[in-house]
Short mmCIF file of C-alpha atoms in Angstrom, two decimals:
data_model
loop_
_atom_site.label_atom_id
_atom_site.label_comp_id
_atom_site.label_asym_id
_atom_site.label_seq_id
_atom_site.Cartn_x
_atom_site.Cartn_y
_atom_site.Cartn_z
CA MET M 1 -15.05 148.28 100.69
CA ARG M 2 -18.58 149.64 100.62
CA ARG M 3 -19.18 153.26 99.72
CA THR M 4 -20.40 155.48 102.51
CA VAL M 5 -22.63 158.50 102.82
CA ALA M 6 -21.59 160.99 105.52
CA GLY M 7 -19.64 158.26 107.26
CA PHE M 8 -22.43 155.68 107.15
CA ARG M 9 -22.72 152.65 104.94
CA THR M 10 -24.81 153.35 101.92
CA PRO M 11 -27.18 150.34 102.36
CA ALA M 12 -28.46 151.78 105.66
CA VAL M 13 -29.51 154.99 103.91
CA LEU M 14 -30.97 153.13 100.94
CA TRP M 15 -33.04 150.83 103.11
CA SER M 16 -34.39 153.83 105.02
CA ILE M 17 -35.61 155.19 101.69
CA VAL M 18 -37.08 151.79 100.79
CA LEU M 19 -39.00 151.82 104.08
CA ILE M 20 -40.51 155.22 103.31
CA VAL M 21 -41.46 154.22 99.75
CA VAL M 22 -43.06 150.96 100.90
CA CYS M 23 -45.09 152.73 103.59
CA LEU M 24 -46.24 155.42 101.14
CA GLY M 25 -47.35 152.76 98.68
CA ALA M 26 -49.08 150.75 101.40
CA ALA M 27 -50.84 153.86 102.71
CA PHE M 28 -52.16 154.58 99.21
CA LEU M 29 -53.38 151.02 98.78
CA GLN M 30 -54.89 150.99 102.25
CA ALA M 31 -56.87 154.11 101.47
CA ASN M 32 -58.21 152.67 98.21
CA ILE M 33 -58.80 149.04 99.06
CA SER M 34 -62.36 148.20 100.05
CA GLY M 35 -62.60 145.67 102.83
CA ASP M 36 -60.02 144.26 105.16
CA SER M 37 -56.41 145.16 104.45
CA THR M 38 -54.97 143.42 107.50
CA LEU M 39 -52.41 141.46 105.52
CA LEU M 40 -51.22 144.68 103.88
CA VAL M 41 -50.63 146.32 107.26
CA MET M 42 -48.87 143.27 108.71
CA GLY M 43 -46.72 142.97 105.59
CA CYS M 44 -45.76 146.62 105.90
CA PHE M 45 -44.68 146.07 109.51
CA VAL M 46 -42.55 143.10 108.46
CA VAL M 47 -40.84 145.17 105.75
CA ALA M 48 -40.41 148.07 108.18
CA LEU M 49 -38.79 145.76 110.75
CA ALA M 50 -36.47 144.29 108.13
CA CYS M 51 -35.36 147.72 106.88
CA ALA M 52 -35.00 149.15 110.38
CA SER M 53 -32.90 146.15 111.43
CA LEU M 54 -30.22 147.43 109.06
CA LEU M 55 -29.87 150.63 111.08
CA HIS M 56 -27.37 149.24 113.56
CA LEU M 57 -26.03 151.36 116.38
CA SER M 58 -22.63 150.56 117.88
CA LEU M 59 -22.50 151.17 121.61
CA PHE M 60 -19.64 150.91 124.12
CA GLY M 61 -18.23 147.52 124.96
CA GLY M 62 -18.93 146.12 121.49
CA ARG M 63 -22.69 146.15 122.01
CA VAL M 64 -24.78 146.44 118.85
CA SER M 65 -28.32 147.79 119.09
CA THR M 66 -31.15 148.32 116.60
CA PRO M 67 -33.28 151.00 118.30
CA VAL M 68 -35.41 151.83 115.27
CA ALA M 69 -36.36 148.19 114.72
CA THR M 70 -37.17 147.80 118.42
CA ALA M 71 -39.41 150.89 118.30
CA VAL M 72 -41.27 149.56 115.25
CA ALA M 73 -41.75 146.17 116.93
CA LEU M 74 -43.06 147.79 120.12
CA SER M 75 -45.46 149.93 118.08
CA LEU M 76 -46.72 146.71 116.53
CA ALA M 77 -47.49 145.46 120.06
CA PHE M 78 -49.36 148.72 120.84
CA ALA M 79 -51.13 149.13 117.48
CA GLY M 80 -54.92 149.16 117.68
CA PRO M 81 -57.80 150.25 115.47
CA GLN M 82 -56.92 151.24 111.91
CA PRO M 83 -58.54 153.97 109.80
CA PHE M 84 -59.93 151.39 107.37
CA ASP M 85 -61.74 149.51 110.15
CA ALA M 86 -62.32 151.41 113.39
CA ALA M 87 -64.05 148.43 114.98
CA GLY M 88 -61.13 146.08 114.48
CA ARG M 89 -57.46 146.14 115.31
CA VAL M 90 -54.27 145.12 113.60
CA PRO M 91 -52.62 142.97 114.72
CA ASP M 92 -55.42 141.10 116.47
CA SER M 93 -53.42 139.07 119.00
CA THR M 94 -50.08 138.79 120.78
CA LEU M 95 -49.33 135.71 118.66
CA GLU M 96 -49.62 137.81 115.49
CA VAL M 97 -47.34 140.44 117.03
CA LEU M 98 -44.66 137.89 117.84
CA ALA M 99 -44.97 136.16 114.46
CA ALA M 100 -44.54 139.44 112.58
CA ALA M 101 -41.65 140.45 114.85
CA VAL M 102 -39.84 137.14 114.33
CA ILE M 103 -40.31 137.22 110.54
CA GLY M 104 -39.28 140.86 110.28
CA ARG M 105 -36.18 140.52 112.47
CA ALA M 106 -35.18 137.27 110.73
CA LEU M 107 -35.45 138.98 107.35
CA GLY M 108 -33.51 141.95 108.73
CA GLY M 109 -30.79 139.63 110.04
CA LEU M 110 -30.50 138.04 106.61
CA LEU M 111 -30.24 141.44 104.93
CA SER M 112 -27.67 142.60 107.50
CA TRP M 113 -25.51 139.59 106.75
CA ARG M 114 -25.96 139.92 102.99
CA PHE M 115 -25.44 143.68 102.58
CA LEU M 116 -23.51 144.78 105.68
CA GLY M 117 -21.63 141.62 106.59
CA ILE M 118 -23.04 141.78 110.15
CA ARG M 119 -24.29 138.71 111.97
CA PRO M 120 -26.51 139.75 114.91
CA THR M 121 -25.41 138.04 118.12
CA PRO M 122 -27.90 136.00 120.17
CA ALA M 123 -27.70 138.66 122.89
CA ALA M 124 -28.72 141.37 120.41
CA ARG M 125 -31.78 139.33 119.39
CA ILE M 126 -32.95 137.95 122.73
CA GLY M 127 -33.30 141.23 124.65
CA PRO M 128 -35.60 143.04 122.17
CA PHE M 129 -37.73 139.92 121.62
CA ILE M 130 -38.28 139.52 125.38
CA ALA M 131 -39.22 143.21 125.61
CA ILE M 132 -41.73 142.93 122.76
CA THR M 133 -43.31 139.86 124.33
CA ILE M 134 -43.70 141.53 127.71
CA ALA M 135 -45.08 144.78 126.26
CA SER M 136 -47.57 142.92 124.09
CA VAL M 137 -48.82 140.71 126.94
CA LEU M 138 -49.15 143.65 129.34
CA TYR M 139 -50.97 145.89 126.89
CA ARG M 140 -53.06 143.32 125.05
CA ASP M 141 -53.74 140.40 127.36
CA VAL M 142 -53.60 141.38 131.04
CA PRO M 143 -57.05 142.52 132.26
CA PHE M 144 -56.06 145.57 134.31
CA PHE M 145 -59.28 147.53 133.74
CA SER M 146 -62.48 145.89 135.02
CA GLY M 147 -61.59 142.56 133.49
CA VAL M 148 -60.38 143.91 130.12
CA SER M 149 -56.97 144.84 128.77
CA ALA M 150 -55.71 148.31 127.89
CA ILE M 151 -56.15 147.75 124.16
CA ASP M 152 -59.80 146.83 124.72
CA MET M 153 -60.27 150.22 126.38
CA TYR M 154 -58.91 152.05 123.34
CA GLY M 155 -62.35 152.92 121.94
CA GLU M 156 -63.79 153.90 125.33
CA TRP M 157 -60.84 156.21 125.96
CA GLY M 158 -61.41 158.02 122.66
CA SER M 159 -61.94 161.40 124.34
CA HIS M 160 -59.08 160.74 126.79
CA ARG M 161 -56.41 159.37 124.49
CA TRP M 162 -53.73 160.21 127.04
CA ARG M 163 -54.90 157.19 129.03
CA SER M 164 -53.96 154.89 126.18
CA ALA M 165 -50.60 156.65 125.94
CA VAL M 166 -50.00 156.13 129.67
CA ALA M 167 -50.92 152.45 129.42
CA MET M 168 -48.50 152.04 126.49
CA ALA M 169 -45.79 153.92 128.40
CA VAL M 170 -46.16 151.70 131.47
CA ALA M 171 -45.97 148.52 129.39
CA GLY M 172 -43.03 149.98 127.45
CA VAL M 173 -41.11 151.00 130.58
CA VAL M 174 -41.52 147.55 132.12
CA ALA M 175 -40.40 145.95 128.86
CA GLY M 176 -37.48 148.40 128.55
CA ALA M 177 -36.36 147.65 132.10
CA VAL M 178 -36.34 143.93 131.39
CA MET M 179 -34.44 144.54 128.14
CA LEU M 180 -31.87 146.62 130.04
CA VAL M 181 -31.40 143.94 132.68
CA ALA M 182 -31.09 141.25 130.00
CA SER M 183 -28.49 143.33 128.13
CA VAL M 184 -26.43 143.85 131.29
CA TYR M 185 -26.62 140.18 132.25
CA LEU M 186 -25.67 138.89 128.80
CA HIS M 187 -22.75 141.32 128.34
CA ARG M 188 -21.28 141.55 131.83
CA GLY M 189 -18.55 138.99 131.09
CA GLY M 190 -17.93 137.98 134.70
CA ARG M 191 -18.12 141.52 136.07
CA SER M 192 -20.44 142.25 138.96
CA PHE M 193 -24.01 142.96 137.87
CA ARG M 194 -24.10 146.16 139.92
CA SER M 195 -21.04 147.78 138.36
CA GLU M 196 -22.05 146.77 134.84
CA PHE M 197 -25.61 148.03 135.38
CA ALA M 198 -24.34 151.40 136.65
CA GLU M 199 -22.29 151.82 133.46
CA VAL M 200 -24.91 150.67 130.97
CA ALA M 201 -27.97 152.30 132.54
CA ARG M 202 -26.85 155.88 131.89
CA ILE M 203 -26.83 155.53 128.12
CA GLN M 204 -29.20 152.62 127.57
CA SER M 205 -31.99 154.14 129.68
CA ALA M 206 -32.00 157.33 127.61
CA LEU M 207 -32.03 155.31 124.39
CA ASN M 208 -34.84 153.11 125.71
CA ALA M 209 -36.88 156.23 126.53
CA ALA M 210 -36.50 157.41 122.92
CA VAL M 211 -37.50 153.96 121.64
CA ILE M 212 -40.61 153.78 123.86
CA SER M 213 -41.80 157.30 123.02
CA THR M 214 -41.35 156.60 119.30
CA SER M 215 -43.31 153.35 119.53
CA ILE M 216 -46.18 155.15 121.30
CA ALA M 217 -46.21 157.88 118.66
CA ILE M 218 -46.38 155.29 115.88
CA ALA M 219 -49.15 153.32 117.60
CA LEU M 220 -51.29 156.41 118.25
CA GLY M 221 -50.62 157.76 114.77
CA MET M 222 -51.78 154.53 113.18
CA SER M 223 -55.44 155.31 114.00
CA ALA M 224 -55.28 158.44 111.84
CA LEU M 225 -52.47 157.82 109.35
CA GLY M 226 -52.37 154.06 109.03
CA VAL M 227 -48.99 152.58 108.06
CA LEU M 228 -47.77 156.02 107.01
CA ALA M 229 -47.24 156.66 110.73
CA ILE M 230 -44.30 154.24 110.73
CA PRO M 231 -41.82 156.35 108.72
CA LEU M 232 -43.22 159.70 109.90
CA MET M 233 -43.06 158.97 113.62
CA SER M 234 -39.81 157.00 113.51
CA ALA M 235 -37.93 159.70 111.56
CA PRO M 236 -36.64 161.51 114.73
CA LEU M 237 -35.30 158.23 116.12
CA VAL M 238 -33.58 157.49 112.81
CA LEU M 239 -31.87 160.88 112.98
CA LEU M 240 -30.91 160.27 116.62
CA ARG M 241 -29.40 156.96 115.62
CA PHE M 242 -27.29 158.66 112.97
CA ALA M 243 -26.12 161.25 115.52
CA LEU M 244 -25.17 158.58 118.07
CA GLN M 245 -23.42 156.53 115.41
CA GLN M 246 -21.44 159.61 114.40
CA GLN M 247 -20.44 160.10 118.04
CA ALA M 248 -19.32 156.48 118.20
CA SER M 249 -17.27 157.05 115.05
CA VAL M 250 -15.58 160.05 116.67
CA ILE M 251 -14.67 157.95 119.73
CA ASP M 252 -13.35 155.19 117.48
CA THR M 253 -11.27 157.72 115.54
CA ARG M 254 -9.87 159.11 118.79
CA ARG M 255 -8.80 155.65 119.92
CA GLN M 256 -7.16 155.02 116.55
CA THR M 257 -5.31 158.32 116.97
CA ILE M 258 -4.14 157.22 120.42
CA ALA M 259 -2.90 153.94 118.94
CA ALA M 260 -0.98 155.83 116.26
CA LEU M 261 0.46 158.31 118.76
CA SER M 262 1.60 155.46 121.00
CA GLN M 263 3.93 154.30 118.22
CA LEU M 264 5.83 157.59 118.34
CA THR M 265 8.29 156.34 120.97
CA ASP M 266 8.86 153.14 118.98
CA ILE M 267 9.51 155.01 115.74
CA ALA M 268 11.80 157.54 117.43
CA GLY M 269 13.83 154.71 119.00
CA TYR M 270 12.92 155.43 122.62
CA THR M 271 11.25 152.05 123.16
CA PRO M 272 11.48 148.62 121.46
CA GLY M 273 9.04 148.06 118.62
CA GLY M 274 5.57 147.04 119.79
CA HIS M 275 6.33 147.77 123.46
CA SER M 276 3.27 149.96 124.15
CA ALA M 277 0.94 147.63 122.24
CA ARG M 278 2.13 144.63 124.27
CA VAL M 279 1.75 146.53 127.54
CA ALA M 280 -1.77 147.59 126.53
CA ALA M 281 -2.82 144.06 125.56
CA LEU M 282 -1.42 142.59 128.78
CA ALA M 283 -3.00 145.33 130.91
CA ARG M 284 -6.40 144.75 129.32
CA ARG M 285 -6.22 141.01 130.08
CA ILE M 286 -5.46 141.75 133.72
CA GLY M 287 -8.23 144.38 133.83
CA THR M 288 -10.65 141.81 132.45
CA GLU M 289 -9.64 139.37 135.19
CA LEU M 290 -10.44 142.13 137.71
CA HIS M 291 -13.90 142.49 136.11
CA MET M 292 -13.41 146.13 135.16
CA THR M 293 -16.23 147.75 133.21
CA ASP M 294 -15.90 148.34 129.47
CA ARG M 295 -15.32 152.05 130.06
CA GLU M 296 -12.58 151.35 132.59
CA LEU M 297 -10.95 148.82 130.27
CA ASP M 298 -10.89 151.31 127.40
CA GLU M 299 -9.34 153.98 129.62
CA LEU M 300 -6.79 151.47 130.94
CA GLU M 301 -5.83 150.46 127.41
CA ASP M 302 -5.47 154.08 126.27
CA ALA M 303 -3.27 154.91 129.26
CA ALA M 304 -1.16 151.79 128.68
CA ARG M 305 -0.60 152.75 125.05
CA LEU M 306 0.56 156.23 126.06
CA HIS M 307 2.37 155.36 129.30
CA ASP M 308 5.84 156.01 127.81
CA ILE M 309 4.98 159.08 125.74
CA GLY M 310 6.92 161.26 128.22
CA GLN M 311 10.18 159.72 126.99
CA VAL M 312 10.07 161.97 123.93
CA SER M 313 11.22 164.81 126.22
CA LEU M 314 14.52 163.04 127.00
CA ALA M 315 17.71 164.38 125.48
CA ALA M 316 18.87 160.81 124.80
CA PRO M 317 16.93 157.53 124.81
CA ILE M 318 17.13 155.20 127.80
CA PRO M 319 19.06 152.04 126.79
CA GLY M 320 16.42 149.63 125.58
CA GLY M 321 13.70 152.06 126.67
CA ALA M 322 13.51 150.20 129.98
CA THR M 323 12.25 152.67 132.57
CA ILE M 324 12.44 149.91 135.20
CA ASP M 325 16.24 150.44 135.27
CA VAL M 326 16.23 154.24 135.81
CA ALA M 327 16.10 156.11 139.10
CA PRO M 328 12.67 156.72 140.70
CA ALA M 329 13.08 160.48 140.24
CA ASP M 330 13.65 160.02 136.51
CA GLN M 331 10.67 157.69 136.29
CA ARG M 332 8.58 160.37 137.96
CA GLY M 333 9.81 163.01 135.52
CA ILE M 334 8.93 160.86 132.51
CA ALA M 335 5.48 160.08 133.89
CA ASP M 336 4.75 163.73 134.72
CA GLU M 337 5.85 164.88 131.26
CA GLY M 338 3.70 162.19 129.66
CA ALA M 339 0.70 163.30 131.72
CA ARG M 340 1.27 166.93 130.65
CA ILE M 341 1.39 165.93 126.99
CA VAL M 342 -1.84 163.95 127.27
CA ARG M 343 -3.64 166.71 129.20
CA ARG M 344 -3.08 169.09 126.29
CA THR M 345 -5.74 167.14 124.39
CA GLU M 346 -8.28 168.42 126.98
CA VAL M 347 -10.33 165.23 126.63
CA LEU M 348 -8.10 162.60 128.25
CA ASP M 349 -7.69 163.87 131.81
CA GLY M 350 -8.54 160.45 133.24
CA VAL M 351 -5.85 158.84 131.09
CA ALA M 352 -3.37 161.54 132.16
CA ASP M 353 -4.07 160.84 135.84
CA ILE M 354 -3.34 157.15 135.32
CA ILE M 355 -0.08 157.91 133.48
CA ALA M 356 1.06 160.26 136.25
CA ALA M 357 0.31 157.67 138.96
CA GLN M 358 1.95 154.69 137.25
CA VAL M 359 5.29 155.22 139.01
CA VAL M 360 3.92 155.36 142.57
CA GLN M 361 5.27 152.51 144.68
CA PHE M 362 2.67 150.22 146.21
CA ARG M 363 4.12 150.76 149.68
CA GLU M 364 2.91 154.36 149.53
CA VAL M 365 -0.62 153.02 149.15
CA GLN M 366 -0.16 150.70 152.11
CA GLU M 367 1.79 152.98 154.43
CA TYR M 368 0.46 156.44 153.59
CA GLY M 369 -2.92 155.65 152.09
CA GLU M 370 -2.09 157.39 148.83
CA SER M 371 -4.89 157.09 146.27
CA VAL M 372 -3.53 155.28 143.23
CA PRO M 373 -5.94 154.06 140.52
CA MET M 374 -5.97 150.32 139.98
CA SER M 375 -5.27 151.03 136.31
CA ALA M 376 -1.99 152.75 137.25
CA ARG M 377 -0.94 149.77 139.39
CA ILE M 378 -1.67 147.44 136.49
CA ILE M 379 0.39 149.50 134.04
CA LYS M 380 3.31 149.67 136.49
CA VAL M 381 3.48 145.86 136.67
CA CYS M 382 2.86 145.29 132.95
CA ASN M 383 5.46 147.87 131.89
CA ALA M 384 8.08 146.33 134.19
CA PHE M 385 7.30 142.85 132.85
CA GLU M 386 7.62 144.02 129.24
CA ASP M 387 10.83 145.91 130.01
CA LEU M 388 12.30 142.63 131.24
CA THR M 389 10.95 140.30 128.55
CA ARG M 390 10.62 142.58 125.47
CA GLY M 391 7.95 140.25 124.16
CA ASP M 392 10.08 137.10 124.54
CA SER M 393 7.98 134.49 126.36
CA ALA M 394 11.14 132.50 127.12
CA LEU M 395 12.10 135.22 129.61
CA ARG M 396 8.75 135.09 131.42
CA ASP M 397 9.82 133.03 134.45
CA ALA M 398 12.93 135.12 135.08
CA ALA M 399 10.89 138.33 134.81
CA ILE M 400 8.22 137.08 137.22
CA GLU M 401 10.92 136.05 139.68
CA ARG M 402 12.51 139.51 139.60
CA LEU M 403 9.19 141.31 139.98
CA THR M 404 8.31 139.09 142.92
CA LEU M 405 11.28 140.57 144.79
CA GLY M 406 9.39 143.87 144.85
CA ILE M 407 5.98 142.47 145.76
CA GLY M 408 4.17 144.54 148.36
CA TYR M 409 6.83 147.26 148.15
CA GLU M 410 7.04 148.22 144.50
CA TYR M 411 4.17 146.26 143.01
CA ASP M 412 0.57 145.43 143.96
CA PRO M 413 0.48 141.71 144.99
CA THR M 414 -2.99 141.22 143.44
CA VAL M 415 -1.85 142.56 140.07
CA LEU M 416 1.35 140.54 140.18
CA ASP M 417 -0.61 137.34 140.88
CA LEU M 418 -2.88 138.07 137.93
CA LEU M 419 0.14 138.81 135.72
CA SER M 420 1.49 135.36 136.51
CA LYS M 421 -1.91 133.84 135.76
CA VAL M 422 -2.61 135.55 132.43
CA THR M 423 0.93 135.13 131.08
CA THR M 424 0.82 131.42 131.96
CA GLN M 425 -2.51 131.05 130.15
CA HIS M 426 -1.21 132.97 127.14
CA HIS M 427 1.96 130.87 126.99
CA GLU M 428 0.02 127.60 127.22
CA HIS M 429 -2.42 128.79 124.54
CA ARG M 430 0.40 129.62 122.13
CA ALA M 431 2.05 126.27 122.87
CA HIS M 432 -1.11 124.44 121.80
#
């Protein structure tokens, strides 16, 4: 297991230091080399991209992002005149931008696999590359201003540098929007584009804004600082990445705590071993079939793991832990006690609401219009199925037959149909 620094893998910190050292050395050479140092600048960008690609950021739904690398690549698209040659620009063309981006990200992917054991997914590579291409074409090639591109107006806008910043921002926003749409499309997993976009946009848009502003700062800083602008201007984004990664670690720790707490009823003998884990796994499969968002699936799984926690208040365990066989009033008492326990955490109110509603009969939804979360209906069906089978697939058909007797009255017909579907698929998969 790799050593960590403040919860982060040591290579990420070391490669950040390498990036700073390389840029300092390149800045010194750039200041002392007479003539064109274009290759030096391009090489520095490639190294910067490779190092920044190691600064992965884990987002919800298993998404992996590299915001620092994306910012450096965008700054490469926006980079213009350099202090060693005010009449020229580095890189000179969109082709050079894309070549450097491909080489840098490929090297970063190799380093990520070698030092971190991470293989970037195609989705993680495609989105940023599309964004860089669009930003570079818009800023460098499209003649928006009297037949010339924004980068060609860089010298003329010398006394109004904000115009260059606005042009970069527009190109960056368009590129960021395309990257966001690509991310949603590639990760939606059968869910509706609208619901997935609503979930992703809140976090991804803010992160994209930070990436775009950093890339503009690097590009504008290049004219005065040269390659030294890369580590100086990207430092705030690096710190933001560490903060967001720490937040993700906290969420991951919380979910591990929930998983451990869910085993309390098993250990105390209130439920059969593995009951809550099986209910959670089955509920998540059904939620996936319903195209729930990643956030909804996580909340569903947490509630499913803790759905029986209220049993710890019982004076004596229910035989076999099967709540399906106890009176509705007792089921309600267990659910309410479980919801009270979960609410004491003060951060899982949504999970508590699902636990409290899991015992509501479906007929109350139909006849009285009672609002019952879909997650609660799923857990009600999955818990009943697991109470009847206890993880034995040989009892599946008998359990489905019994649950069907309560369809439309006790259980949601849609959920029950999906239960039959996913358990059939799981049984056939294990048979093969």
